[in-house]
């Protein structure tokens, strides 16, 4: 398995492999770029089909974190870690502690946070082995009912991003009467639906988990939609909040919404799909820009957490997106390409 000649290798600063015999931990940490600060990123635990798949994931995800942090205006670089294993079957306190020691061994080049397959309690356990953890609420915050879950900030940032996109297309901020289709009403999608409902938008929702749909129908008057139809509805905004690669050769020609703005990671199946979206005249909010609320929240997490400061920073998602939209229109280049160029100008400066 090659690393330096791997297609996803992009001058990563560190790629560290670790096996802990006592707990059975097998994990990889990748730190992409620390020009702006230590490499912050989640720890994903997943039953990868092969070691090669795990390496591909960690290289790609850590690179993405560098771009995300740079455009979110954070003094941080990009990193990510993966634990090879099934979180439901293989996760033990000993394994999580071993992961904490692995993080510590990098001396702060990498700062770990939660991701799919790991939870805030897992990160709290890692924190007993390493100082280099992000996204943990302090005792005062916990007493105030906060957990360190970044989803509320991700949802608010996505809502702010939708406002910016609507303003760019329609020239006003008014979301009342706006028609929005949300794919996936889980942690982020549900909270996004709440913000949109409170702003007077009409909602259409889908989810593979029926109770999630029922909750959105009951609480927000959302209309349930079949999973295969959600992207093709005749609405103003399509908000993917479930899976990656939803914008692809098959779906893009079917999309009728003028705006695509949601929290899902890796929405474009391939770079060519960014061009397809542009050619169809659709406005796409690059995923890592609009869903940066979580990483912004993690940055401020800890003693002295100030919600007003976090909210002020989240507003910048809107202004960054507006700049991207304007440049995309002027330069006739996909919004994702513009976002990447803007991020590189920041972290390579
Ligand atoms: P989640 O698992 O809580 O919610 C995802 C929802 O999508 C679930 O309810 C699931 O049942 C549903 N779903 C899965 N497959 C589906 C399908 N084919 N069609 C319709 N619904 C489907 O996850 P989340 O934390 O809400 O994250 C949603 C997306 O946003 C993910 O892509 C995630 O990577 C991204 N994201 C989340 C955060 C965060 O702070 N949680 C931050 C950045 C990006």
Short mmCIF file of C-alpha atoms and ligand atoms in Angstrom, two decimals:
data_model
loop_
_atom_site.label_atom_id
_atom_site.label_comp_id
_atom_site.label_asym_id
_atom_site.label_seq_id
_atom_site.Cartn_x
_atom_site.Cartn_y
_atom_site.Cartn_z
CA UNK A 1 0.00 0.00 0.00
CA UNK A 2 1.66 3.20 -1.14
CA UNK A 3 1.30 6.48 0.69
CA UNK A 4 3.45 9.07 -1.08
CA UNK A 5 2.22 7.98 -4.50
CA UNK A 6 -1.39 7.45 -3.34
CA UNK A 7 -3.89 9.37 -5.54
CA UNK A 8 -5.30 11.11 -2.43
CA UNK A 9 -1.87 12.04 -1.05
CA UNK A 10 -1.55 15.81 -1.26
CA UNK A 11 1.69 16.75 0.49
CA UNK A 12 0.24 15.63 3.83
CA UNK A 13 2.56 16.52 6.69
CA UNK A 14 1.95 13.39 8.77
CA UNK A 15 0.40 10.03 8.07
CA UNK A 16 0.70 7.86 11.15
CA UNK A 17 -0.39 4.23 11.53
CA UNK A 18 -0.90 2.65 14.92
CA UNK A 19 -1.67 -0.77 16.31
CA UNK A 20 -2.30 -1.29 20.00
CA UNK A 21 -2.02 -4.95 20.88
CA UNK A 22 -3.80 -4.67 24.23
CA UNK A 23 -7.03 -3.16 22.90
CA UNK A 24 -6.85 -4.29 19.28
CA UNK A 25 -6.88 -0.68 18.06
CA UNK A 26 -5.90 -0.21 14.43
CA UNK A 27 -5.98 3.44 13.45
CA UNK A 28 -4.54 6.03 11.09
CA UNK A 29 -4.08 9.74 11.73
CA UNK A 30 -3.46 12.06 8.79
CA UNK A 31 -2.46 15.69 9.23
CA UNK A 32 -2.73 17.53 5.95
CA UNK A 33 -1.52 21.06 6.61
CA UNK A 34 -0.73 22.99 9.78
CA UNK A 35 0.22 26.34 8.24
CA UNK A 36 -2.70 28.06 10.00
CA UNK A 37 -2.66 25.95 13.16
CA UNK A 38 -2.85 22.39 14.42
CA UNK A 39 -4.74 19.87 12.30
CA UNK A 40 -8.25 19.64 13.72
CA UNK A 41 -10.63 16.93 12.60
CA UNK A 42 -12.94 14.19 13.70
CA UNK A 43 -12.16 10.59 14.50
CA UNK A 44 -14.25 8.30 12.32
CA UNK A 45 -14.78 4.67 13.31
CA UNK A 46 -15.96 2.51 10.43
CA UNK A 47 -15.74 -1.16 9.40
CA UNK A 48 -13.64 -0.42 6.31
CA UNK A 49 -13.57 -3.21 3.73
CA UNK A 50 -9.78 -2.87 3.53
CA UNK A 51 -6.82 -0.98 4.99
CA UNK A 52 -6.53 0.76 1.62
CA UNK A 53 -10.09 2.13 1.95
CA UNK A 54 -9.26 3.49 5.40
CA UNK A 55 -6.14 5.21 4.11
CA UNK A 56 -8.02 6.73 1.17
CA UNK A 57 -10.67 8.06 3.54
CA UNK A 58 -8.27 9.60 6.04
CA UNK A 59 -6.13 11.25 3.35
CA UNK A 60 -9.16 12.72 1.58
CA UNK A 61 -10.96 13.83 4.73
CA UNK A 62 -7.91 15.46 6.35
CA UNK A 63 -7.24 17.47 3.19
CA UNK A 64 -10.85 18.59 3.20
CA UNK A 65 -10.48 19.82 6.76
CA UNK A 66 -7.65 22.16 5.76
CA UNK A 67 -9.86 23.79 3.12
CA UNK A 68 -12.81 23.93 5.49
CA UNK A 69 -10.91 25.54 8.36
CA UNK A 70 -9.25 28.07 6.04
CA UNK A 71 -12.52 29.27 4.50
CA UNK A 72 -14.23 29.27 7.89
CA UNK A 73 -11.65 31.83 8.98
CA UNK A 74 -10.24 29.61 11.73
CA UNK A 75 -6.61 29.57 12.89
CA UNK A 76 -6.46 25.82 12.28
CA UNK A 77 -5.17 23.28 9.85
CA UNK A 78 -6.66 20.04 8.65
CA UNK A 79 -6.43 16.57 10.14
CA UNK A 80 -8.54 13.48 10.52
CA UNK A 81 -8.29 10.05 12.04
CA UNK A 82 -9.91 6.72 11.32
CA UNK A 83 -10.33 3.69 13.52
CA UNK A 84 -10.72 0.46 11.56
CA UNK A 85 -13.62 -1.37 13.16
CA UNK A 86 -17.33 -1.55 13.71
CA UNK A 87 -18.35 1.02 16.36
CA UNK A 88 -21.28 -1.14 17.47
CA UNK A 89 -19.19 -4.28 17.90
CA UNK A 90 -15.56 -3.35 18.40
CA UNK A 91 -15.63 -0.14 20.44
CA UNK A 92 -14.37 -0.60 24.00
CA UNK A 93 -13.10 1.87 26.61
CA UNK A 94 -9.61 0.36 26.24
CA UNK A 95 -9.67 0.95 22.48
CA UNK A 96 -10.84 4.55 22.87
CA UNK A 97 -8.15 5.19 25.50
CA UNK A 98 -5.53 3.71 23.17
CA UNK A 99 -6.74 6.10 20.48
CA UNK A 100 -6.29 8.96 22.94
CA UNK A 101 -2.67 7.90 23.52
CA UNK A 102 -2.13 7.71 19.76
CA UNK A 103 -3.40 11.29 19.39
CA UNK A 104 -1.12 12.38 22.25
CA UNK A 105 1.88 10.78 20.53
CA UNK A 106 1.65 13.36 17.74
CA UNK A 107 2.36 16.10 20.26
CA UNK A 108 -0.50 18.41 19.25
CA UNK A 109 -0.06 18.32 15.46
CA UNK A 110 -3.50 16.67 15.44
CA UNK A 111 -6.50 17.64 17.58
CA UNK A 112 -9.25 15.03 17.74
CA UNK A 113 -13.02 15.63 17.75
CA UNK A 114 -16.05 13.41 17.25
CA UNK A 115 -17.16 12.08 13.87
CA UNK A 116 -19.37 9.28 12.65
CA UNK A 117 -18.81 6.21 14.78
CA UNK A 118 -17.46 8.21 17.72
CA UNK A 119 -19.35 10.34 20.23
CA UNK A 120 -18.74 13.14 22.70
CA UNK A 121 -18.37 10.57 25.56
CA UNK A 122 -15.68 8.80 23.48
CA UNK A 123 -13.76 12.06 23.04
CA UNK A 124 -14.17 12.72 26.76
CA UNK A 125 -12.55 9.35 27.44
CA UNK A 126 -9.73 10.11 25.00
CA UNK A 127 -9.23 13.37 26.89
CA UNK A 128 -8.08 11.31 29.87
CA UNK A 129 -5.12 10.25 27.71
CA UNK A 130 -4.46 13.38 25.63
CA UNK A 131 -4.74 17.15 25.94
CA UNK A 132 -5.32 17.45 22.21
CA UNK A 133 -9.10 17.19 22.00
CA UNK A 134 -11.63 19.60 20.52
CA UNK A 135 -15.35 20.07 20.89
CA UNK A 136 -15.76 19.22 24.56
CA UNK A 137 -18.14 21.39 26.50
CA UNK A 138 -16.85 22.50 29.91
CA UNK A 139 -18.80 21.95 33.14
CA UNK A 140 -20.49 25.36 33.02
CA UNK A 141 -21.73 24.69 29.49
CA UNK A 142 -22.91 21.23 30.42
CA UNK A 143 -24.83 22.69 33.36
CA UNK A 144 -26.43 25.08 30.86
CA UNK A 145 -27.62 22.08 28.84
CA UNK A 146 -24.95 21.99 26.11
CA UNK A 147 -23.20 18.76 25.22
CA UNK A 148 -20.54 19.74 22.70
CA UNK A 149 -22.63 18.29 19.86
CA UNK A 150 -21.75 20.46 16.83
CA UNK A 151 -25.00 19.69 14.97
CA UNK A 152 -26.94 22.76 16.20
CA UNK A 153 -24.18 25.08 14.94
CA UNK A 154 -23.94 23.15 11.66
CA UNK A 155 -27.70 23.54 11.19
CA UNK A 156 -27.63 27.26 12.00
CA UNK A 157 -24.68 27.80 9.65
CA UNK A 158 -26.54 25.94 6.91
CA UNK A 159 -29.61 28.10 7.51
CA UNK A 160 -27.46 31.23 7.22
CA UNK A 161 -25.98 29.81 4.01
CA UNK A 162 -29.46 29.22 2.56
CA UNK A 163 -30.36 32.83 3.38
CA UNK A 164 -27.24 34.02 1.52
CA UNK A 165 -28.05 31.87 -1.51
CA UNK A 166 -31.67 33.07 -1.60
CA UNK A 167 -30.50 36.68 -1.30
CA UNK A 168 -28.11 36.14 -4.20
CA UNK A 169 -30.78 34.62 -6.45
CA UNK A 170 -33.87 36.57 -5.41
CA UNK A 171 -32.33 39.75 -4.07
CA UNK A 172 -34.06 39.56 -0.68
CA UNK A 173 -33.73 37.81 2.69
CA UNK A 174 -37.34 36.82 3.12
CA UNK A 175 -37.72 33.09 3.61
CA UNK A 176 -41.47 33.24 4.28
CA UNK A 177 -43.22 31.17 1.64
CA UNK A 178 -39.96 29.73 0.33
CA UNK A 179 -40.27 26.05 -0.67
CA UNK A 180 -37.46 23.84 0.62
CA UNK A 181 -36.87 20.09 0.15
CA UNK A 182 -34.69 18.51 2.83
CA UNK A 183 -33.07 15.13 2.24
CA UNK A 184 -32.38 13.60 5.65
CA UNK A 185 -33.89 14.99 8.85
CA UNK A 186 -31.33 13.65 11.33
CA UNK A 187 -29.23 15.71 13.71
CA UNK A 188 -28.59 18.55 11.27
CA UNK A 189 -31.54 18.23 8.90
CA UNK A 190 -34.10 18.27 11.71
CA UNK A 191 -32.63 21.43 13.25
CA UNK A 192 -32.35 23.07 9.85
CA UNK A 193 -36.03 22.26 9.28
CA UNK A 194 -36.84 23.95 12.58
CA UNK A 195 -35.01 27.16 11.61
CA UNK A 196 -36.69 27.20 8.20
CA UNK A 197 -40.11 26.51 9.67
CA UNK A 198 -39.68 29.34 12.16
CA UNK A 199 -38.72 31.63 9.26
CA UNK A 200 -41.98 30.73 7.49
CA UNK A 201 -40.66 28.35 4.81
CA UNK A 202 -42.72 25.42 3.47
CA UNK A 203 -40.98 22.10 3.86
CA UNK A 204 -40.80 18.77 2.05
CA UNK A 205 -38.78 16.04 3.75
CA UNK A 206 -37.56 12.51 3.27
CA UNK A 207 -35.50 10.07 5.34
CA UNK A 208 -34.83 6.33 5.38
CA UNK A 209 -35.81 6.43 9.05
CA UNK A 210 -39.62 6.81 9.10
CA UNK A 211 -39.89 8.29 12.65
CA UNK A 212 -37.59 11.14 11.59
CA UNK A 213 -40.01 12.05 8.81
CA UNK A 214 -43.01 11.71 11.14
CA UNK A 215 -41.42 14.12 13.62
CA UNK A 216 -40.83 16.77 10.93
CA UNK A 217 -44.40 16.32 9.67
CA UNK A 218 -45.85 16.64 13.17
CA UNK A 219 -43.69 19.54 14.35
CA UNK A 220 -43.24 21.62 11.20
CA UNK A 221 -46.13 20.63 8.96
CA UNK A 222 -43.57 19.23 6.49
CA UNK A 223 -44.84 17.13 3.59
CA UNK A 224 -43.35 13.62 3.38
CA UNK A 225 -41.79 12.68 0.06
CA UNK A 226 -40.51 9.38 -1.39
CA UNK A 227 -36.72 9.07 -1.11
CA UNK A 228 -36.16 8.91 -4.86
CA UNK A 229 -38.23 12.04 -5.53
CA UNK A 230 -36.79 14.56 -3.08
CA UNK A 231 -34.07 16.00 -5.33
CA UNK A 232 -36.45 16.46 -8.27
CA UNK A 233 -39.21 18.43 -6.51
CA UNK A 234 -40.33 21.74 -7.95
CA UNK A 235 -39.10 23.83 -5.00
CA UNK A 236 -36.81 26.83 -4.50
CA UNK A 237 -34.11 25.10 -2.45
CA UNK A 238 -32.87 21.51 -2.33
CA UNK A 239 -31.03 20.89 0.95
CA UNK A 240 -29.09 17.58 1.02
CA UNK A 241 -28.55 16.65 4.67
CA UNK A 242 -28.02 12.89 4.44
CA UNK A 243 -25.50 11.38 2.06
CA UNK A 244 -22.59 12.21 -0.17
CA UNK A 245 -22.51 12.07 -3.99
CA UNK A 246 -26.15 13.14 -4.28
CA UNK A 247 -25.23 15.57 -7.07
CA UNK A 248 -24.34 13.29 -9.96
CA UNK A 249 -24.85 12.64 -13.66
CA UNK A 250 -28.29 11.13 -13.01
CA UNK A 251 -29.71 13.56 -10.45
CA UNK A 252 -28.44 16.91 -11.71
CA UNK A 253 -30.59 16.99 -14.88
CA UNK A 254 -33.65 16.23 -12.69
CA UNK A 255 -33.13 19.01 -10.12
CA UNK A 256 -35.69 21.79 -10.41
CA UNK A 257 -34.67 23.90 -7.40
CA UNK A 258 -32.57 26.94 -8.31
CA UNK A 259 -30.53 26.61 -5.12
CA UNK A 260 -28.72 23.55 -3.77
CA UNK A 261 -27.66 24.27 -0.21
CA UNK A 262 -27.42 21.64 2.48
CA UNK A 263 -25.12 20.18 5.12
CA UNK A 264 -24.09 16.85 3.58
CA UNK A 265 -20.39 16.28 3.02
CA UNK A 266 -19.05 15.53 -0.47
CA UNK A 267 -22.27 16.33 -2.31
CA UNK A 268 -20.67 16.38 -5.77
CA UNK A 269 -20.00 12.83 -6.98
CA UNK A 270 -17.14 14.04 -9.20
CA UNK A 271 -15.56 17.42 -10.06
CA UNK A 272 -17.35 17.19 -13.44
CA UNK A 273 -20.64 17.43 -11.54
CA UNK A 274 -19.68 20.91 -10.37
CA UNK A 275 -19.57 21.91 -14.03
CA UNK A 276 -22.89 20.17 -14.71
CA UNK A 277 -24.52 22.19 -11.92
CA UNK A 278 -23.04 25.41 -13.32
CA UNK A 279 -24.13 24.58 -16.87
CA UNK A 280 -27.68 24.04 -15.68
CA UNK A 281 -27.65 27.48 -14.03
CA UNK A 282 -28.15 26.08 -10.51
CA UNK A 283 -26.59 27.81 -7.54
CA UNK A 284 -24.64 25.31 -5.45
CA UNK A 285 -23.35 26.28 -2.00
CA UNK A 286 -20.09 24.30 -1.64
CA UNK A 287 -20.66 21.72 1.08
CA UNK A 288 -17.58 22.36 3.16
CA UNK A 289 -18.30 26.09 3.26
CA UNK A 290 -21.97 25.91 4.21
CA UNK A 291 -21.52 23.06 6.74
CA UNK A 292 -18.60 24.66 8.60
CA UNK A 293 -20.78 25.59 11.60
CA UNK A 294 -19.70 22.47 13.46
CA UNK A 295 -15.99 23.14 13.20
CA UNK A 296 -16.56 26.79 14.12
CA UNK A 297 -18.45 25.66 17.22
CA UNK A 298 -15.68 23.18 18.13
CA UNK A 299 -13.13 25.99 17.86
CA UNK A 300 -14.94 28.03 20.52
CA UNK A 301 -15.81 25.04 22.72
CA UNK A 302 -14.33 24.88 26.20
CA UNK A 303 -14.07 27.24 29.17
CA UNK A 304 -15.57 30.66 28.47
CA UNK A 305 -17.76 29.41 25.60
CA UNK A 306 -19.62 32.44 24.30
CA UNK A 307 -22.65 31.65 22.16
CA UNK A 308 -22.86 35.22 20.84
CA UNK A 309 -19.30 34.96 19.52
CA UNK A 310 -20.09 31.64 17.85
CA UNK A 311 -23.21 33.08 16.22
CA UNK A 312 -21.29 36.12 14.97
CA UNK A 313 -18.72 33.79 13.42
CA UNK A 314 -21.45 31.63 11.86
CA UNK A 315 -22.78 34.73 10.07
CA UNK A 316 -19.49 34.84 8.16
CA UNK A 317 -20.55 31.64 6.36
CA UNK A 318 -23.13 33.82 4.59
CA UNK A 319 -20.64 36.48 3.50
CA UNK A 320 -18.07 33.91 2.35
CA UNK A 321 -20.72 32.16 0.26
CA UNK A 322 -21.83 35.46 -1.26
CA UNK A 323 -18.23 36.16 -2.35
CA UNK A 324 -18.03 32.64 -3.85
CA UNK A 325 -21.35 33.10 -5.69
CA UNK A 326 -20.27 36.48 -7.09
CA UNK A 327 -16.91 35.17 -8.27
CA UNK A 328 -18.49 32.06 -9.77
CA UNK A 329 -20.90 34.22 -11.76
CA UNK A 330 -18.22 36.64 -12.90
CA UNK A 331 -15.63 33.97 -13.77
CA UNK A 332 -18.16 31.37 -15.03
CA UNK A 333 -16.44 28.70 -12.93
CA UNK A 334 -18.11 26.22 -10.53
CA UNK A 335 -18.62 27.48 -6.99
CA UNK A 336 -16.59 24.54 -5.63
CA UNK A 337 -13.61 25.49 -7.78
CA UNK A 338 -13.82 29.09 -6.58
CA UNK A 339 -14.06 27.95 -2.96
CA UNK A 340 -10.97 25.72 -3.33
CA UNK A 341 -8.98 28.56 -4.89
CA UNK A 342 -10.00 30.94 -2.09
CA UNK A 343 -9.05 28.39 0.58
CA UNK A 344 -5.67 27.68 -1.04
CA UNK A 345 -4.93 31.39 -1.19
CA UNK A 346 -5.45 31.49 2.58
CA UNK A 347 -3.59 28.38 3.76
CA UNK A 348 -0.77 28.60 1.24
CA UNK A 349 -0.21 32.33 1.70
P1 LIG B 1 -27.44 11.98 10.94
O1 LIG B 1 -27.00 10.58 10.75
O2 LIG B 1 -27.91 12.44 12.27
O3 LIG B 1 -28.61 12.32 9.90
C1 LIG B 1 -28.62 11.84 8.60
C2 LIG B 1 -30.06 11.44 8.29
O4 LIG B 1 -30.13 11.04 6.92
C3 LIG B 1 -30.54 10.26 9.13
O5 LIG B 1 -31.80 10.59 9.72
C4 LIG B 1 -30.65 9.12 8.14
O6 LIG B 1 -31.68 8.22 8.45
C5 LIG B 1 -30.92 9.87 6.86
N1 LIG B 1 -30.57 9.16 5.63
C6 LIG B 1 -29.55 8.29 5.42
N2 LIG B 1 -29.59 7.84 4.15
C7 LIG B 1 -30.64 8.46 3.55
C8 LIG B 1 -31.19 8.42 2.26
N3 LIG B 1 -30.70 7.62 1.28
N4 LIG B 1 -32.26 9.22 1.96
C9 LIG B 1 -32.78 10.00 2.93
N5 LIG B 1 -32.32 10.05 4.20
C10 LIG B 1 -31.26 9.30 4.49
O7 LIG B 1 -26.23 12.89 10.40
P2 LIG B 1 -26.06 14.44 10.62
O8 LIG B 1 -25.14 14.68 11.76
O9 LIG B 1 -27.40 15.10 10.59
O10 LIG B 1 -25.26 14.81 9.30
C11 LIG B 1 -25.92 14.94 8.05
C12 LIG B 1 -24.90 15.25 6.96
O11 LIG B 1 -24.22 16.46 7.29
C13 LIG B 1 -23.80 14.18 6.83
O12 LIG B 1 -23.40 14.12 5.49
C14 LIG B 1 -22.66 14.75 7.66
O13 LIG B 1 -21.41 14.29 7.23
C15 LIG B 1 -22.82 16.24 7.36
N6 LIG B 1 -22.25 17.09 8.41
C16 LIG B 1 -22.69 17.01 9.70
C17 LIG B 1 -22.13 17.84 10.66
C18 LIG B 1 -22.61 17.81 12.09
O14 LIG B 1 -22.28 18.74 12.83
N7 LIG B 1 -23.38 16.82 12.49
C19 LIG B 1 -21.12 18.75 10.30
C20 LIG B 1 -20.71 18.83 8.98
C21 LIG B 1 -21.28 17.99 8.03
#
